[in-house]
Amino acid sequence: MSYAKRDEDSGDVNVFSQINKTTVLQEARAFNDSPINVRKCRLLLTKIIYLLSLGEPFNTQEATDLFFNVIKLFQSKDTSLRQMMYLVIKELSGIAQDVIMVTQSLIKDIQSKQETIYRANAIRALCLITDPSMIQGIERIIKASIVDKNPSVSGAALVSSYHLFGASKDIVRRWATEVQEAAYAKQSGGFASAASSYITSFGGSSANQTQVIQSTSGISQYHAIGLLYLIRQQDRMAVAKLVQTYSGGRGGNSGVLKNPAAVCVLIRYARKVMEDDPGSTKRIYELLEGYLRHKSDMVNLEAARAICEMKDASAKELYPAISVLQLFLSSPKPTLRFASIRILNALALSKPTAVSPCNLDIENLVSDQNRSIATFAITTLLKTGNEASVDRLMKQISSFMGEISDEFKVIVVEAIRSLCMKFPNKQAVMLTFLSSVLRDEGGYEFKKAVVEAIFDMVRHIPDSKDAALSYLCEFIEDCEFTKLSVRVLHMLGTEGPKTPTPTKYIRYIYNRVILENSIIRGAAVSALAKFGVNCPDITVKQSVKVLLTRCQDDVDDEVRDRATLALEMMNNVELAKLYCVDDSTFALPILERELVEYVNLQGSEKAFNLSSVPIISKTQEEEERRRNRPQDLTTTTLMSSASPATAVSPSTPQADKNIGSQLDQQAAYADALSAIPQIAAFGALFKSSAKIEITETETEYSVNCVKHTFAKHILFQFNCLNTLNDQLLENVEMMMQIDDEESGLVRVLEIPAAKLEYDVPAQIYIGYEREDIDDFPIGKKKKKKKGELHKYTHKDCDPTTGEPDEEGYEDEYQVEDLDLLTSDYIRPTYVSNFEEEFSSYAEGEAIETLALDREKAPSLQAACTAIIDLLGMQPLDDTSLPRNPNVHTLIMAGTFLTGEKVLARCRMTFNSTSGVAFELSVRSEDPTISQIVLSAIA
């Protein structure tokens, strides 16, 4: 042995670095030695585990030979060697063959009368190597182990049962009684006096190993509660009873569960019960409030988090939880401070006033040594603070921004962005801060967050526009991220022409044409084009023309093409309106899906049909992008407290959000329906309706319908849910009949649901074809479709196991009627120049004067909502929100099933006595279509 001084600077030495599989397989002969060399075998087993952890491939023959060599160590009584042996057996069991041969040896170890420490290891190995079809053979052994007095044995059996549940649900469910007994088991009285004996065993001694260390944590209760929930999770009543049984009443400390982890998981199950059954909210709240006084900090935090995440919790209900979290804010333990501030940070998003009493304690955490805690503290203060505290908070943030990671910097920037929208008068301070951090070092995500924050200030705080655009110009002078430079150039092109001095931005944009790569040069040319088209100043137009002419000599063909198109747009007003001024765009998720389908359609000679893609506004597109950022608050929320003089609210943000959601939902429907060959033959999906409930929400079977419109077909998708855990429905079908037999609809498809299990959604599809392609059946012509009967085979089943009876009986269930409406043939469409297009369709006009009584339309807002729902069209220019309570004009646009654009203008007046009177004018290229749309109301 060398006693030379170790070189600490040479790095760590891996003692297994020279190991290879061939050498280890040769050394495995040592397992056959007699007597067994414990030290040598233990080291060899460690090498095998090391190779397996690295992913070293063992073929089946090598693994099998090694496995049967290893199991010869069963003759050794050394505790540590046996534990290592079980590890290797478990790792090799998935590769080797005939591993079932070792079953009897494992059972012998499990049933050993001596309290050997490796009994738990033997249980884990036995459950892993046993085939699911043979679990019944070891059922008695597992059940006995679950109720064993030794916590490690009981815990191993419970965890193994948890893993077996997926493959043998029915068998594991039969062990519920034993699992319940394990959950009630009392904790051990203390440590056994065998610690020295256990330590000696590592030295090779095999004497006096009958005593082992026993855990006093009661962790087996945690395992038992988890397994009980897994067994009963399909039965809501059983889960509620589980929570009630083990909670032990209102006082958190009086329950049968002593392990804090078990209590925490019980709190999570209680939250699920509260979500599933709103009627239990009061009882569960009392339980959670009791757990706030538990002796374990872990339980206190879990209970406080559960209360803070309750829906519609009042300030009075939140107070006990916030008081507990406030105490933890001053705890000497960093984990408690971090957990409590994170919960308060999440709560501050929705209820800042409830968290504000903790602001003094939170301010003390801003200087916390743990920067994660300090970051959460400062972002919480940004959400809960008032306008007077903004300056102080910004100084505190600046002091530690350089010490935290980019991930936390993004969180801080998002909080500042929210604060900008909340207090627009403080925009100068916050804009200065954002510009300073934009110059600091940082990664792409951090810089992107800062740029997005400045973008929002430009859009929603007019006073900040000039300064913000100047800071963005400075940023792109030295920006290393191409994507961000392109985004900034696009923003400069959109907002720059609207400023009083647009020329100061043109210089920065043209610098990008000279100095940057081709992608940025192309974006800069597009930005210059917007200045040339949108700036009213003639001198600016001439300057831009000169710059664009120079860009025509660029080495990149796309830059040259963009410059040529830009010059042509400056000379052609109509071309500029089409490509530069138009505020409409295509719904990108649906456009992408349609293009993929077109490309995958082999041998198609037809051109791609753009009319099948919905058109939306760019504002809607921006709101959709914002909605997909999970950390953002919606603009509606942020702008609610902004003064009208200093903030400009976006156009109908709620409507935009709904449109985005509908487009996402329709794309999901289209993907799902295209996977069914019979439905895929219908062609491209035109429109999907919202879900229509045709049963009461509290009934035993919940059914809703979605109407899908295709070029020649109408598809009804019935979403069914069985809420009874003691029933199974098979061969479920919907018996539909048409009120008007001459409606021109012929049933061509019916796909029933094979079975309807408890709490597992299933779908029924019924398709109709329109015989006359020029006929559009609607309910107003009494061509009503009626889902009269829900027909199925009823079978009773065991609520615990889910096993149904062999025999059942035919039964029926009445559901509500269903109508086809004009709105099913119209898709909402955005139009940027309504008046111009409305005038061009004058020849295809249908007009009528109508009225809605006060009961149906108590206000102009209610009338607008009703008309939009009936027609299924897109309201434009914020006209869905009347500003005058007595007189209003609603304009809408849509695309009919045949592809023609439909425009509607509704002039309405409100009288407190008679209700709403309105003139509805519908125009389209085809007068027949205008009349069909008008008939939806007339």
PDB file of C-alpha atoms in Angstrom, residues 228-434:
ATOM      1  CA  LEU A 228     -56.014   2.145  -0.083  1.00  0.00           C
ATOM      2  CA  TYR A 229     -56.689   5.168  -2.279  1.00  0.00           C
ATOM      3  CA  LEU A 230     -55.454   3.279  -5.346  1.00  0.00           C
ATOM      4  CA  ILE A 231     -57.893   0.454  -4.569  1.00  0.00           C
ATOM      5  CA  ARG A 232     -60.853   2.802  -3.981  1.00  0.00           C
ATOM      6  CA  GLN A 233     -60.140   5.661  -6.378  1.00  0.00           C
ATOM      7  CA  GLN A 234     -62.999   4.731  -8.733  1.00  0.00           C
ATOM      8  CA  ASP A 235     -65.537   4.989  -5.903  1.00  0.00           C
ATOM      9  CA  ARG A 236     -66.108   8.571  -4.752  1.00  0.00           C
ATOM     10  CA  MET A 237     -68.061   7.511  -1.694  1.00  0.00           C
ATOM     11  CA  ALA A 238     -65.297   5.118  -0.655  1.00  0.00           C
ATOM     12  CA  VAL A 239     -62.661   7.857  -1.020  1.00  0.00           C
ATOM     13  CA  ALA A 240     -64.793  10.218   1.075  1.00  0.00           C
ATOM     14  CA  LYS A 241     -65.149   7.509   3.727  1.00  0.00           C
ATOM     15  CA  LEU A 242     -61.376   6.928   3.621  1.00  0.00           C
ATOM     16  CA  VAL A 243     -60.755  10.593   4.392  1.00  0.00           C
ATOM     17  CA  GLN A 244     -63.381  10.641   7.127  1.00  0.00           C
ATOM     18  CA  THR A 245     -62.071   7.439   8.754  1.00  0.00           C
ATOM     19  CA  TYR A 246     -58.433   8.438   8.986  1.00  0.00           C
ATOM     20  CA  SER A 247     -58.856  12.157   9.653  1.00  0.00           C
ATOM     21  CA  GLY A 248     -60.186  11.479  13.137  1.00  0.00           C
ATOM     22  CA  GLY A 249     -62.461  14.493  13.359  1.00  0.00           C
ATOM     23  CA  ARG A 250     -61.880  18.219  13.303  1.00  0.00           C
ATOM     24  CA  GLY A 251     -58.747  18.283  15.445  1.00  0.00           C
ATOM     25  CA  GLY A 252     -55.755  17.572  13.242  1.00  0.00           C
ATOM     26  CA  ASN A 253     -53.835  15.716  15.976  1.00  0.00           C
ATOM     27  CA  SER A 254     -56.628  13.350  16.964  1.00  0.00           C
ATOM     28  CA  GLY A 255     -56.482  11.095  13.893  1.00  0.00           C
ATOM     29  CA  VAL A 256     -55.129   7.559  13.740  1.00  0.00           C
ATOM     30  CA  LEU A 257     -52.326   8.633  11.398  1.00  0.00           C
ATOM     31  CA  LYS A 258     -49.097   9.533  13.162  1.00  0.00           C
ATOM     32  CA  ASN A 259     -46.782   9.725  10.148  1.00  0.00           C
ATOM     33  CA  PRO A 260     -46.654  13.296   8.743  1.00  0.00           C
ATOM     34  CA  ALA A 261     -46.280  12.072   5.150  1.00  0.00           C
ATOM     35  CA  ALA A 262     -49.443   9.965   5.553  1.00  0.00           C
ATOM     36  CA  VAL A 263     -51.338  12.979   6.891  1.00  0.00           C
ATOM     37  CA  CYS A 264     -50.124  15.094   3.945  1.00  0.00           C
ATOM     38  CA  VAL A 265     -51.332  12.597   1.374  1.00  0.00           C
ATOM     39  CA  LEU A 266     -54.658  12.355   3.244  1.00  0.00           C
ATOM     40  CA  ILE A 267     -54.999  16.149   2.924  1.00  0.00           C
ATOM     41  CA  ARG A 268     -54.539  15.839  -0.835  1.00  0.00           C
ATOM     42  CA  TYR A 269     -57.246  13.186  -1.004  1.00  0.00           C
ATOM     43  CA  ALA A 270     -59.493  15.464   1.059  1.00  0.00           C
ATOM     44  CA  ARG A 271     -58.964  18.222  -1.513  1.00  0.00           C
ATOM     45  CA  LYS A 272     -60.020  15.839  -4.267  1.00  0.00           C
ATOM     46  CA  VAL A 273     -63.174  14.941  -2.325  1.00  0.00           C
ATOM     47  CA  MET A 274     -63.935  18.653  -1.988  1.00  0.00           C
ATOM     48  CA  GLU A 275     -63.477  19.189  -5.747  1.00  0.00           C
ATOM     49  CA  ASP A 276     -65.704  16.225  -6.651  1.00  0.00           C
ATOM     50  CA  ASP A 277     -68.407  17.030  -4.093  1.00  0.00           C
ATOM     51  CA  PRO A 278     -68.925  20.783  -3.509  1.00  0.00           C
ATOM     52  CA  GLY A 279     -71.379  19.928  -0.730  1.00  0.00           C
ATOM     53  CA  SER A 280     -68.506  18.649   1.426  1.00  0.00           C
ATOM     54  CA  THR A 281     -66.567  21.932   1.284  1.00  0.00           C
ATOM     55  CA  LYS A 282     -67.501  23.065   4.793  1.00  0.00           C
ATOM     56  CA  ARG A 283     -66.638  19.724   6.398  1.00  0.00           C
ATOM     57  CA  ILE A 284     -63.318  19.430   4.559  1.00  0.00           C
ATOM     58  CA  TYR A 285     -62.438  23.039   5.396  1.00  0.00           C
ATOM     59  CA  GLU A 286     -62.912  22.333   9.099  1.00  0.00           C
ATOM     60  CA  LEU A 287     -60.637  19.317   8.734  1.00  0.00           C
ATOM     61  CA  LEU A 288     -57.943  21.370   6.967  1.00  0.00           C
ATOM     62  CA  GLU A 289     -58.197  24.123   9.569  1.00  0.00           C
ATOM     63  CA  GLY A 290     -57.628  21.511  12.289  1.00  0.00           C
ATOM     64  CA  TYR A 291     -54.472  20.295  10.539  1.00  0.00           C
ATOM     65  CA  LEU A 292     -53.073  23.848  10.708  1.00  0.00           C
ATOM     66  CA  ARG A 293     -52.473  23.094  14.413  1.00  0.00           C
ATOM     67  CA  HIS A 294     -50.699  19.777  13.793  1.00  0.00           C
ATOM     68  CA  LYS A 295     -47.323  19.326  15.489  1.00  0.00           C
ATOM     69  CA  SER A 296     -45.607  18.672  12.145  1.00  0.00           C
ATOM     70  CA  ASP A 297     -44.520  21.642  10.023  1.00  0.00           C
ATOM     71  CA  MET A 298     -44.968  19.534   6.886  1.00  0.00           C
ATOM     72  CA  VAL A 299     -48.652  18.973   7.675  1.00  0.00           C
ATOM     73  CA  ASN A 300     -49.171  22.656   8.530  1.00  0.00           C
ATOM     74  CA  LEU A 301     -47.792  23.688   5.150  1.00  0.00           C
ATOM     75  CA  GLU A 302     -49.837  21.114   3.221  1.00  0.00           C
ATOM     76  CA  ALA A 303     -53.037  22.172   4.978  1.00  0.00           C
ATOM     77  CA  ALA A 304     -52.289  25.866   4.391  1.00  0.00           C
ATOM     78  CA  ARG A 305     -51.609  25.222   0.703  1.00  0.00           C
ATOM     79  CA  ALA A 306     -54.873  23.275   0.365  1.00  0.00           C
ATOM     80  CA  ILE A 307     -56.854  26.148   1.907  1.00  0.00           C
ATOM     81  CA  CYS A 308     -55.106  28.768  -0.252  1.00  0.00           C
ATOM     82  CA  GLU A 309     -55.927  26.783  -3.408  1.00  0.00           C
ATOM     83  CA  MET A 310     -59.626  26.453  -2.563  1.00  0.00           C
ATOM     84  CA  LYS A 311     -61.904  27.929  -5.206  1.00  0.00           C
ATOM     85  CA  ASP A 312     -63.874  31.004  -4.148  1.00  0.00           C
ATOM     86  CA  ALA A 313     -62.390  31.013  -0.643  1.00  0.00           C
ATOM     87  CA  SER A 314     -63.337  34.130   1.337  1.00  0.00           C
ATOM     88  CA  ALA A 315     -60.858  36.331   3.218  1.00  0.00           C
ATOM     89  CA  LYS A 316     -62.197  34.925   6.487  1.00  0.00           C
ATOM     90  CA  GLU A 317     -61.528  31.348   5.362  1.00  0.00           C
ATOM     91  CA  LEU A 318     -58.029  32.224   4.153  1.00  0.00           C
ATOM     92  CA  TYR A 319     -57.035  34.042   7.342  1.00  0.00           C
ATOM     93  CA  PRO A 320     -56.018  30.964   9.467  1.00  0.00           C
ATOM     94  CA  ALA A 321     -53.832  29.580   6.665  1.00  0.00           C
ATOM     95  CA  ILE A 322     -52.179  32.932   5.966  1.00  0.00           C
ATOM     96  CA  SER A 323     -51.482  33.392   9.690  1.00  0.00           C
ATOM     97  CA  VAL A 324     -49.639  30.052   9.810  1.00  0.00           C
ATOM     98  CA  LEU A 325     -47.650  30.908   6.677  1.00  0.00           C
ATOM     99  CA  GLN A 326     -46.782  34.303   8.146  1.00  0.00           C
ATOM    100  CA  LEU A 327     -45.240  32.597  11.173  1.00  0.00           C
ATOM    101  CA  PHE A 328     -43.150  30.359   8.902  1.00  0.00           C
ATOM    102  CA  LEU A 329     -41.790  33.424   7.076  1.00  0.00           C
ATOM    103  CA  SER A 330     -39.654  34.178  10.133  1.00  0.00           C
ATOM    104  CA  SER A 331     -38.585  30.554  10.694  1.00  0.00           C
ATOM    105  CA  PRO A 332     -34.840  29.829  11.022  1.00  0.00           C
ATOM    106  CA  LYS A 333     -35.284  26.898   8.599  1.00  0.00           C
ATOM    107  CA  PRO A 334     -34.802  27.966   4.938  1.00  0.00           C
ATOM    108  CA  THR A 335     -37.088  25.170   3.693  1.00  0.00           C
ATOM    109  CA  LEU A 336     -40.028  26.489   5.701  1.00  0.00           C
ATOM    110  CA  ARG A 337     -39.416  30.060   4.569  1.00  0.00           C
ATOM    111  CA  PHE A 338     -39.190  28.950   0.951  1.00  0.00           C
ATOM    112  CA  ALA A 339     -42.329  26.790   1.082  1.00  0.00           C
ATOM    113  CA  SER A 340     -44.425  29.463   2.777  1.00  0.00           C
ATOM    114  CA  ILE A 341     -43.352  32.325   0.503  1.00  0.00           C
ATOM    115  CA  ARG A 342     -44.003  30.177  -2.573  1.00  0.00           C
ATOM    116  CA  ILE A 343     -47.576  29.453  -1.425  1.00  0.00           C
ATOM    117  CA  LEU A 344     -48.174  33.140  -0.695  1.00  0.00           C
ATOM    118  CA  ASN A 345     -46.685  34.065  -4.063  1.00  0.00           C
ATOM    119  CA  ALA A 346     -49.182  31.809  -5.866  1.00  0.00           C
ATOM    120  CA  LEU A 347     -52.065  33.176  -3.787  1.00  0.00           C
ATOM    121  CA  ALA A 348     -51.063  36.768  -4.556  1.00  0.00           C
ATOM    122  CA  LEU A 349     -51.858  36.189  -8.242  1.00  0.00           C
ATOM    123  CA  SER A 350     -55.579  35.905  -7.556  1.00  0.00           C
ATOM    124  CA  LYS A 351     -56.036  37.454  -4.085  1.00  0.00           C
ATOM    125  CA  PRO A 352     -53.339  40.103  -3.471  1.00  0.00           C
ATOM    126  CA  THR A 353     -55.368  41.850  -0.767  1.00  0.00           C
ATOM    127  CA  ALA A 354     -55.408  38.672   1.338  1.00  0.00           C
ATOM    128  CA  VAL A 355     -51.591  38.487   1.267  1.00  0.00           C
ATOM    129  CA  SER A 356     -50.895  42.196   1.836  1.00  0.00           C
ATOM    130  CA  PRO A 357     -50.995  41.915   5.692  1.00  0.00           C
ATOM    131  CA  CYS A 358     -47.821  39.813   5.405  1.00  0.00           C
ATOM    132  CA  ASN A 359     -45.923  42.479   3.459  1.00  0.00           C
ATOM    133  CA  LEU A 360     -43.771  43.535   6.426  1.00  0.00           C
ATOM    134  CA  ASP A 361     -42.529  39.984   7.004  1.00  0.00           C
ATOM    135  CA  ILE A 362     -42.082  39.454   3.265  1.00  0.00           C
ATOM    136  CA  GLU A 363     -39.938  42.604   2.987  1.00  0.00           C
ATOM    137  CA  ASN A 364     -37.533  41.117   5.528  1.00  0.00           C
ATOM    138  CA  LEU A 365     -37.001  38.180   3.157  1.00  0.00           C
ATOM    139  CA  VAL A 366     -35.823  40.392   0.293  1.00  0.00           C
ATOM    140  CA  SER A 367     -32.365  40.393   1.897  1.00  0.00           C
ATOM    141  CA  ASP A 368     -32.453  36.632   2.621  1.00  0.00           C
ATOM    142  CA  GLN A 369     -29.198  34.789   1.898  1.00  0.00           C
ATOM    143  CA  ASN A 370     -31.148  32.239  -0.136  1.00  0.00           C
ATOM    144  CA  ARG A 371     -31.760  34.046  -3.423  1.00  0.00           C
ATOM    145  CA  SER A 372     -34.655  31.760  -4.342  1.00  0.00           C
ATOM    146  CA  ILE A 373     -36.508  32.967  -1.249  1.00  0.00           C
ATOM    147  CA  ALA A 374     -35.551  36.591  -1.985  1.00  0.00           C
ATOM    148  CA  THR A 375     -36.866  36.288  -5.566  1.00  0.00           C
ATOM    149  CA  PHE A 376     -40.242  34.934  -4.456  1.00  0.00           C
ATOM    150  CA  ALA A 377     -40.400  37.647  -1.790  1.00  0.00           C
ATOM    151  CA  ILE A 378     -39.818  40.496  -4.209  1.00  0.00           C
ATOM    152  CA  THR A 379     -42.254  39.153  -6.808  1.00  0.00           C
ATOM    153  CA  THR A 380     -44.906  38.706  -4.121  1.00  0.00           C
ATOM    154  CA  LEU A 381     -44.400  42.301  -3.001  1.00  0.00           C
ATOM    155  CA  LEU A 382     -44.738  43.449  -6.605  1.00  0.00           C
ATOM    156  CA  LYS A 383     -48.153  41.771  -6.753  1.00  0.00           C
ATOM    157  CA  THR A 384     -49.389  42.986  -3.362  1.00  0.00           C
ATOM    158  CA  GLY A 385     -47.698  46.390  -3.026  1.00  0.00           C
ATOM    159  CA  ASN A 386     -49.272  49.774  -3.696  1.00  0.00           C
ATOM    160  CA  GLU A 387     -48.207  52.569  -6.015  1.00  0.00           C
ATOM    161  CA  ALA A 388     -46.284  54.385  -3.278  1.00  0.00           C
ATOM    162  CA  SER A 389     -43.990  51.407  -2.683  1.00  0.00           C
ATOM    163  CA  VAL A 390     -42.952  50.920  -6.316  1.00  0.00           C
ATOM    164  CA  ASP A 391     -39.816  53.105  -6.160  1.00  0.00           C
ATOM    165  CA  ARG A 392     -38.525  51.370  -3.036  1.00  0.00           C
ATOM    166  CA  LEU A 393     -39.181  47.942  -4.510  1.00  0.00           C
ATOM    167  CA  MET A 394     -37.368  48.755  -7.736  1.00  0.00           C
ATOM    168  CA  LYS A 395     -34.255  49.793  -5.778  1.00  0.00           C
ATOM    169  CA  GLN A 396     -34.328  46.543  -3.831  1.00  0.00           C
ATOM    170  CA  ILE A 397     -34.685  44.521  -7.019  1.00  0.00           C
ATOM    171  CA  SER A 398     -31.746  46.262  -8.685  1.00  0.00           C
ATOM    172  CA  SER A 399     -29.487  45.335  -5.766  1.00  0.00           C
ATOM    173  CA  PHE A 400     -29.671  41.576  -6.312  1.00  0.00           C
ATOM    174  CA  MET A 401     -30.611  41.047  -9.989  1.00  0.00           C
ATOM    175  CA  GLY A 402     -27.001  40.243 -10.798  1.00  0.00           C
ATOM    176  CA  GLU A 403     -26.840  37.499  -8.137  1.00  0.00           C
ATOM    177  CA  ILE A 404     -29.733  35.290  -9.275  1.00  0.00           C
ATOM    178  CA  SER A 405     -30.079  32.857 -12.158  1.00  0.00           C
ATOM    179  CA  ASP A 406     -31.905  33.615 -15.404  1.00  0.00           C
ATOM    180  CA  GLU A 407     -34.817  31.427 -14.332  1.00  0.00           C
ATOM    181  CA  PHE A 408     -35.546  33.676 -11.360  1.00  0.00           C
ATOM    182  CA  LYS A 409     -34.828  36.805 -13.388  1.00  0.00           C
ATOM    183  CA  VAL A 410     -37.661  35.813 -15.726  1.00  0.00           C
ATOM    184  CA  ILE A 411     -40.018  35.519 -12.733  1.00  0.00           C
ATOM    185  CA  VAL A 412     -39.031  38.995 -11.555  1.00  0.00           C
ATOM    186  CA  VAL A 413     -39.485  40.510 -15.023  1.00  0.00           C
ATOM    187  CA  GLU A 414     -42.948  38.941 -15.391  1.00  0.00           C
ATOM    188  CA  ALA A 415     -43.946  40.410 -12.023  1.00  0.00           C
ATOM    189  CA  ILE A 416     -42.688  43.840 -13.074  1.00  0.00           C
ATOM    190  CA  ARG A 417     -44.638  43.587 -16.324  1.00  0.00           C
ATOM    191  CA  SER A 418     -47.801  42.901 -14.320  1.00  0.00           C
ATOM    192  CA  LEU A 419     -47.015  45.876 -12.088  1.00  0.00           C
ATOM    193  CA  CYS A 420     -46.599  48.120 -15.156  1.00  0.00           C
ATOM    194  CA  MET A 421     -50.130  47.336 -16.231  1.00  0.00           C
ATOM    195  CA  LYS A 422     -51.413  47.818 -12.679  1.00  0.00           C
ATOM    196  CA  PHE A 423     -49.728  51.197 -12.074  1.00  0.00           C
ATOM    197  CA  PRO A 424     -49.171  52.837 -15.496  1.00  0.00           C
ATOM    198  CA  ASN A 425     -48.185  56.123 -13.851  1.00  0.00           C
ATOM    199  CA  LYS A 426     -44.975  54.447 -12.668  1.00  0.00           C
ATOM    200  CA  GLN A 427     -44.031  53.346 -16.170  1.00  0.00           C
ATOM    201  CA  ALA A 428     -40.939  55.599 -16.317  1.00  0.00           C
ATOM    202  CA  VAL A 429     -39.287  53.955 -13.297  1.00  0.00           C
ATOM    203  CA  MET A 430     -40.023  50.448 -14.474  1.00  0.00           C
ATOM    204  CA  LEU A 431     -39.058  51.154 -18.081  1.00  0.00           C
ATOM    205  CA  THR A 432     -35.698  52.469 -16.904  1.00  0.00           C
ATOM    206  CA  PHE A 433     -35.175  49.288 -14.902  1.00  0.00           C
ATOM    207  CA  LEU A 434     -36.129  47.033 -17.822  1.00  0.00           C
TER     208      LEU A 434
END
